């Protein structure tokens, strides 16, 4: 039984996601996901990404989200992590699990991942906005534990200046990979 981790870099292609301060969400989510995958593979994990380039499954937003979910469901993934950047005037980090139907295990893993990633933000003086729940398609429709991470606000100058720093993206990726590894347990990666 393969233990597969799916990383889902939000947006891509025709859909830039949030934009602000000269940067685009789709580029940041891909950058963090590729780095996170590298760290996880270093631990021996089997990691698959819903995209590894500036593209989407479909230019139709709904169809694209369905395709990302199907990608994970079809390979019977063990954990689904969707990576996003926030906008709308806030600042700091927050994470989401499904509003309805999230398992106890989903909540347990999320707490561990959240704790790791939030430390990178609070270490820079940015707030922990908390562990939240929402009715997002990728959380609702995935058949395995899933979490969605919002790595700061692209339209907030301080958040954006950090997100422009490749070393900061490295730190976010390392924390995310570490969180996932701790949440799932090291034995998970043994082949
Ligand atoms: Zn997004």
PDB file of C-alpha atoms and ligand atoms in Angstrom:
ATOM      1  CA  UNK A   1       0.000   0.000   0.000  1.00  0.00           C
ATOM      2  CA  UNK A   2       1.591   3.201  -1.176  1.00  0.00           C
ATOM      3  CA  UNK A   3       1.689   6.108   1.189  1.00  0.00           C
ATOM      4  CA  UNK A   4       1.343   9.100  -1.083  1.00  0.00           C
ATOM      5  CA  UNK A   5       1.345  12.756  -0.088  1.00  0.00           C
ATOM      6  CA  UNK A   6      -0.294  15.179  -2.518  1.00  0.00           C
ATOM      7  CA  UNK A   7       0.751  18.817  -2.512  1.00  0.00           C
ATOM      8  CA  UNK A   8      -1.664  21.138  -4.302  1.00  0.00           C
ATOM      9  CA  UNK A   9      -0.159  24.506  -5.314  1.00  0.00           C
ATOM     10  CA  UNK A  10      -3.203  26.780  -5.580  1.00  0.00           C
ATOM     11  CA  UNK A  11      -4.168  28.428  -8.904  1.00  0.00           C
ATOM     12  CA  UNK A  12      -1.899  28.528 -11.993  1.00  0.00           C
ATOM     13  CA  UNK A  13      -2.073  29.250 -15.710  1.00  0.00           C
ATOM     14  CA  UNK A  14      -4.901  31.645 -16.543  1.00  0.00           C
ATOM     15  CA  UNK A  15      -5.751  31.907 -12.841  1.00  0.00           C
ATOM     16  CA  UNK A  16      -3.116  33.952 -10.974  1.00  0.00           C
ATOM     17  CA  UNK A  17      -5.006  33.782  -7.671  1.00  0.00           C
ATOM     18  CA  UNK A  18      -4.439  36.783  -5.421  1.00  0.00           C
ATOM     19  CA  UNK A  19      -2.207  39.588  -6.718  1.00  0.00           C
ATOM     20  CA  UNK A  20      -0.477  42.376  -4.859  1.00  0.00           C
ATOM     21  CA  UNK A  21       2.803  44.183  -4.305  1.00  0.00           C
ATOM     22  CA  UNK A  22       4.097  42.963  -7.673  1.00  0.00           C
ATOM     23  CA  UNK A  23       3.719  39.245  -6.910  1.00  0.00           C
ATOM     24  CA  UNK A  24       1.181  36.560  -7.794  1.00  0.00           C
ATOM     25  CA  UNK A  25      -0.276  33.825  -5.611  1.00  0.00           C
ATOM     26  CA  UNK A  26       0.154  31.127  -8.305  1.00  0.00           C
ATOM     27  CA  UNK A  27       3.945  31.649  -8.404  1.00  0.00           C
ATOM     28  CA  UNK A  28       4.356  31.607  -4.619  1.00  0.00           C
ATOM     29  CA  UNK A  29       2.239  28.500  -4.074  1.00  0.00           C
ATOM     30  CA  UNK A  30       4.238  26.629  -6.718  1.00  0.00           C
ATOM     31  CA  UNK A  31       7.533  27.821  -5.250  1.00  0.00           C
ATOM     32  CA  UNK A  32       6.602  26.700  -1.739  1.00  0.00           C
ATOM     33  CA  UNK A  33       5.163  23.387  -2.982  1.00  0.00           C
ATOM     34  CA  UNK A  34       8.256  22.481  -5.028  1.00  0.00           C
ATOM     35  CA  UNK A  35      10.486  23.262  -2.045  1.00  0.00           C
ATOM     36  CA  UNK A  36       8.223  21.308   0.337  1.00  0.00           C
ATOM     37  CA  UNK A  37       8.258  18.323  -2.027  1.00  0.00           C
ATOM     38  CA  UNK A  38      12.060  18.386  -2.087  1.00  0.00           C
ATOM     39  CA  UNK A  39      12.267  18.358   1.716  1.00  0.00           C
ATOM     40  CA  UNK A  40       9.705  15.543   1.997  1.00  0.00           C
ATOM     41  CA  UNK A  41      11.491  13.456  -0.650  1.00  0.00           C
ATOM     42  CA  UNK A  42      14.618  13.953   1.397  1.00  0.00           C
ATOM     43  CA  UNK A  43      12.781  12.112   4.201  1.00  0.00           C
ATOM     44  CA  UNK A  44      11.949   9.329   1.732  1.00  0.00           C
ATOM     45  CA  UNK A  45       8.334  10.325   1.144  1.00  0.00           C
ATOM     46  CA  UNK A  46       6.378   9.613  -2.041  1.00  0.00           C
ATOM     47  CA  UNK A  47       5.147  13.089  -2.990  1.00  0.00           C
ATOM     48  CA  UNK A  48       2.967  14.027  -5.968  1.00  0.00           C
ATOM     49  CA  UNK A  49       2.025  17.546  -7.008  1.00  0.00           C
ATOM     50  CA  UNK A  50      -1.219  18.540  -8.735  1.00  0.00           C
ATOM     51  CA  UNK A  51       0.973  20.811 -10.874  1.00  0.00           C
ATOM     52  CA  UNK A  52       4.712  21.379 -11.235  1.00  0.00           C
ATOM     53  CA  UNK A  53       4.498  24.271 -13.710  1.00  0.00           C
ATOM     54  CA  UNK A  54       2.406  27.354 -14.413  1.00  0.00           C
ATOM     55  CA  UNK A  55      -0.695  25.495 -15.566  1.00  0.00           C
ATOM     56  CA  UNK A  56      -4.121  24.255 -14.492  1.00  0.00           C
ATOM     57  CA  UNK A  57      -6.121  21.123 -15.290  1.00  0.00           C
ATOM     58  CA  UNK A  58      -8.913  23.294 -16.655  1.00  0.00           C
ATOM     59  CA  UNK A  59      -9.470  26.988 -17.306  1.00  0.00           C
ATOM     60  CA  UNK A  60     -12.869  26.508 -15.697  1.00  0.00           C
ATOM     61  CA  UNK A  61     -12.346  27.113 -11.997  1.00  0.00           C
ATOM     62  CA  UNK A  62     -14.857  24.531 -10.769  1.00  0.00           C
ATOM     63  CA  UNK A  63     -13.610  21.868 -13.154  1.00  0.00           C
ATOM     64  CA  UNK A  64     -10.028  22.619 -12.148  1.00  0.00           C
ATOM     65  CA  UNK A  65     -10.772  22.154  -8.441  1.00  0.00           C
ATOM     66  CA  UNK A  66     -12.596  18.886  -9.209  1.00  0.00           C
ATOM     67  CA  UNK A  67      -9.588  17.679 -11.210  1.00  0.00           C
ATOM     68  CA  UNK A  68      -7.213  18.438  -8.328  1.00  0.00           C
ATOM     69  CA  UNK A  69      -9.447  16.416  -5.998  1.00  0.00           C
ATOM     70  CA  UNK A  70      -9.748  13.546  -8.502  1.00  0.00           C
ATOM     71  CA  UNK A  71      -5.959  13.495  -8.884  1.00  0.00           C
ATOM     72  CA  UNK A  72      -5.606  12.772  -5.149  1.00  0.00           C
ATOM     73  CA  UNK A  73      -8.613  10.448  -4.890  1.00  0.00           C
ATOM     74  CA  UNK A  74      -7.548   8.382  -7.918  1.00  0.00           C
ATOM     75  CA  UNK A  75      -4.091   7.620  -6.538  1.00  0.00           C
ATOM     76  CA  UNK A  76      -5.583   6.928  -3.104  1.00  0.00           C
ATOM     77  CA  UNK A  77      -3.385   9.554  -1.448  1.00  0.00           C
ATOM     78  CA  UNK A  78      -2.906   9.480   2.311  1.00  0.00           C
ATOM     79  CA  UNK A  79      -2.750  13.234   2.865  1.00  0.00           C
ATOM     80  CA  UNK A  80      -3.718  16.257   0.747  1.00  0.00           C
ATOM     81  CA  UNK A  81      -2.168  19.655   1.419  1.00  0.00           C
ATOM     82  CA  UNK A  82      -3.406  22.672  -0.549  1.00  0.00           C
ATOM     83  CA  UNK A  83      -1.136  25.720  -0.556  1.00  0.00           C
ATOM     84  CA  UNK A  84      -2.503  29.258  -0.904  1.00  0.00           C
ATOM     85  CA  UNK A  85      -1.702  32.896  -0.249  1.00  0.00           C
ATOM     86  CA  UNK A  86      -4.349  35.115   1.294  1.00  0.00           C
ATOM     87  CA  UNK A  87      -5.567  38.595   0.372  1.00  0.00           C
ATOM     88  CA  UNK A  88      -8.189  41.026   1.528  1.00  0.00           C
ATOM     89  CA  UNK A  89      -6.440  43.254   4.018  1.00  0.00           C
ATOM     90  CA  UNK A  90      -5.339  40.909   6.809  1.00  0.00           C
ATOM     91  CA  UNK A  91      -1.921  39.719   7.840  1.00  0.00           C
ATOM     92  CA  UNK A  92      -0.402  36.454   9.044  1.00  0.00           C
ATOM     93  CA  UNK A  93      -1.035  32.718   8.759  1.00  0.00           C
ATOM     94  CA  UNK A  94      -4.166  30.586   8.977  1.00  0.00           C
ATOM     95  CA  UNK A  95      -5.121  27.013   8.125  1.00  0.00           C
ATOM     96  CA  UNK A  96      -8.367  25.310   7.162  1.00  0.00           C
ATOM     97  CA  UNK A  97      -9.968  21.908   7.374  1.00  0.00           C
ATOM     98  CA  UNK A  98     -13.406  20.990   6.043  1.00  0.00           C
ATOM     99  CA  UNK A  99     -16.330  22.566   7.861  1.00  0.00           C
ATOM    100  CA  UNK A 100     -18.280  19.312   7.786  1.00  0.00           C
ATOM    101  CA  UNK A 101     -17.111  15.731   7.863  1.00  0.00           C
ATOM    102  CA  UNK A 102     -13.472  16.303   8.822  1.00  0.00           C
ATOM    103  CA  UNK A 103     -12.209  13.251  10.714  1.00  0.00           C
ATOM    104  CA  UNK A 104     -10.526  13.355  14.103  1.00  0.00           C
ATOM    105  CA  UNK A 105      -7.297  12.399  12.323  1.00  0.00           C
ATOM    106  CA  UNK A 106      -7.676  15.379   9.975  1.00  0.00           C
ATOM    107  CA  UNK A 107      -7.899  17.683  12.985  1.00  0.00           C
ATOM    108  CA  UNK A 108      -4.993  16.016  14.746  1.00  0.00           C
ATOM    109  CA  UNK A 109      -2.677  16.339  11.732  1.00  0.00           C
ATOM    110  CA  UNK A 110      -3.746  19.916  11.098  1.00  0.00           C
ATOM    111  CA  UNK A 111      -2.798  20.978  14.610  1.00  0.00           C
ATOM    112  CA  UNK A 112       0.717  19.637  14.125  1.00  0.00           C
ATOM    113  CA  UNK A 113       1.224  21.193  10.678  1.00  0.00           C
ATOM    114  CA  UNK A 114      -0.296  24.474  11.849  1.00  0.00           C
ATOM    115  CA  UNK A 115       2.003  24.665  14.872  1.00  0.00           C
ATOM    116  CA  UNK A 116       5.123  24.187  12.711  1.00  0.00           C
ATOM    117  CA  UNK A 117       4.210  26.757  10.049  1.00  0.00           C
ATOM    118  CA  UNK A 118       2.789  29.398  12.372  1.00  0.00           C
ATOM    119  CA  UNK A 119       6.136  29.547  14.217  1.00  0.00           C
ATOM    120  CA  UNK A 120       7.790  30.879  11.044  1.00  0.00           C
ATOM    121  CA  UNK A 121       5.221  33.693  10.884  1.00  0.00           C
ATOM    122  CA  UNK A 122       5.146  34.593  14.566  1.00  0.00           C
ATOM    123  CA  UNK A 123       8.956  34.564  14.525  1.00  0.00           C
ATOM    124  CA  UNK A 124       8.734  37.445  12.041  1.00  0.00           C
ATOM    125  CA  UNK A 125       6.161  39.298  14.136  1.00  0.00           C
ATOM    126  CA  UNK A 126       3.206  38.272  11.971  1.00  0.00           C
ATOM    127  CA  UNK A 127       0.089  36.928  13.701  1.00  0.00           C
ATOM    128  CA  UNK A 128      -1.248  33.395  13.955  1.00  0.00           C
ATOM    129  CA  UNK A 129      -4.808  33.883  12.689  1.00  0.00           C
ATOM    130  CA  UNK A 130      -5.784  30.476  13.917  1.00  0.00           C
ATOM    131  CA  UNK A 131      -7.082  27.045  12.963  1.00  0.00           C
ATOM    132  CA  UNK A 132     -10.251  27.467  10.941  1.00  0.00           C
ATOM    133  CA  UNK A 133     -12.814  25.462   8.996  1.00  0.00           C
ATOM    134  CA  UNK A 134     -14.435  26.255   5.649  1.00  0.00           C
ATOM    135  CA  UNK A 135     -16.498  24.652   2.916  1.00  0.00           C
ATOM    136  CA  UNK A 136     -13.741  24.598   0.264  1.00  0.00           C
ATOM    137  CA  UNK A 137     -14.161  22.061  -2.585  1.00  0.00           C
ATOM    138  CA  UNK A 138     -10.667  20.606  -2.206  1.00  0.00           C
ATOM    139  CA  UNK A 139     -11.300  19.948   1.499  1.00  0.00           C
ATOM    140  CA  UNK A 140     -14.884  18.792   1.114  1.00  0.00           C
ATOM    141  CA  UNK A 141     -14.353  16.360  -1.769  1.00  0.00           C
ATOM    142  CA  UNK A 142     -11.005  14.760  -0.990  1.00  0.00           C
ATOM    143  CA  UNK A 143     -11.473  11.295   0.499  1.00  0.00           C
ATOM    144  CA  UNK A 144      -8.338  11.474   2.652  1.00  0.00           C
ATOM    145  CA  UNK A 145      -7.372  13.881   5.454  1.00  0.00           C
ATOM    146  CA  UNK A 146      -6.807  17.289   3.888  1.00  0.00           C
ATOM    147  CA  UNK A 147      -5.698  20.747   4.954  1.00  0.00           C
ATOM    148  CA  UNK A 148      -5.459  24.130   3.249  1.00  0.00           C
ATOM    149  CA  UNK A 149      -2.745  26.571   4.281  1.00  0.00           C
ATOM    150  CA  UNK A 150      -2.870  30.350   3.729  1.00  0.00           C
ATOM    151  CA  UNK A 151       0.702  31.600   3.906  1.00  0.00           C
ATOM    152  CA  UNK A 152       0.242  35.311   4.638  1.00  0.00           C
ATOM    153  CA  UNK A 153      -1.430  38.141   2.737  1.00  0.00           C
ATOM    154  CA  UNK A 154      -0.129  39.170  -0.670  1.00  0.00           C
ATOM    155  CA  UNK A 155      -1.731  42.614  -0.399  1.00  0.00           C
ATOM    156  CA  UNK A 156      -0.081  43.394   2.952  1.00  0.00           C
ATOM    157  CA  UNK A 157       3.304  45.027   2.527  1.00  0.00           C
ATOM    158  CA  UNK A 158       5.065  43.230   5.363  1.00  0.00           C
ATOM    159  CA  UNK A 159       3.737  39.787   4.394  1.00  0.00           C
ATOM    160  CA  UNK A 160       4.555  40.447   0.720  1.00  0.00           C
ATOM    161  CA  UNK A 161       8.110  41.571   1.415  1.00  0.00           C
ATOM    162  CA  UNK A 162       8.742  38.284   3.238  1.00  0.00           C
ATOM    163  CA  UNK A 163       7.085  36.285   0.456  1.00  0.00           C
ATOM    164  CA  UNK A 164       9.460  37.922  -2.047  1.00  0.00           C
ATOM    165  CA  UNK A 165      12.400  36.455  -0.109  1.00  0.00           C
ATOM    166  CA  UNK A 166      13.478  33.017  -1.365  1.00  0.00           C
ATOM    167  CA  UNK A 167      14.946  32.175   2.048  1.00  0.00           C
ATOM    168  CA  UNK A 168      11.582  32.843   3.681  1.00  0.00           C
ATOM    169  CA  UNK A 169       9.899  30.502   1.178  1.00  0.00           C
ATOM    170  CA  UNK A 170      12.542  27.895   2.079  1.00  0.00           C
ATOM    171  CA  UNK A 171      11.703  28.285   5.756  1.00  0.00           C
ATOM    172  CA  UNK A 172       7.967  27.956   5.075  1.00  0.00           C
ATOM    173  CA  UNK A 173       8.601  24.832   3.006  1.00  0.00           C
ATOM    174  CA  UNK A 174      10.876  23.283   5.627  1.00  0.00           C
ATOM    175  CA  UNK A 175       8.268  23.953   8.350  1.00  0.00           C
ATOM    176  CA  UNK A 176       5.493  22.535   6.179  1.00  0.00           C
ATOM    177  CA  UNK A 177       7.489  19.390   5.388  1.00  0.00           C
ATOM    178  CA  UNK A 178       8.477  18.981   9.026  1.00  0.00           C
ATOM    179  CA  UNK A 179       4.843  19.413  10.082  1.00  0.00           C
ATOM    180  CA  UNK A 180       3.650  16.826   7.583  1.00  0.00           C
ATOM    181  CA  UNK A 181       6.382  14.395   8.627  1.00  0.00           C
ATOM    182  CA  UNK A 182       5.479  14.791  12.304  1.00  0.00           C
ATOM    183  CA  UNK A 183       1.741  14.607  11.614  1.00  0.00           C
ATOM    184  CA  UNK A 184       1.998  11.362   9.678  1.00  0.00           C
ATOM    185  CA  UNK A 185       4.820   9.779  11.651  1.00  0.00           C
ATOM    186  CA  UNK A 186       8.288   8.817  10.475  1.00  0.00           C
ATOM    187  CA  UNK A 187       7.364   5.166   9.883  1.00  0.00           C
ATOM    188  CA  UNK A 188       5.068   6.394   7.162  1.00  0.00           C
ATOM    189  CA  UNK A 189       8.074   7.091   4.952  1.00  0.00           C
ATOM    190  CA  UNK A 190       9.680   3.664   5.354  1.00  0.00           C
ATOM    191  CA  UNK A 191       9.368   1.756   2.119  1.00  0.00           C
TER     192      UNK A 191
HETATM  193 ZN1  LIG B   1      -5.800  30.818  -3.313  1.00  0.00          ZN
END
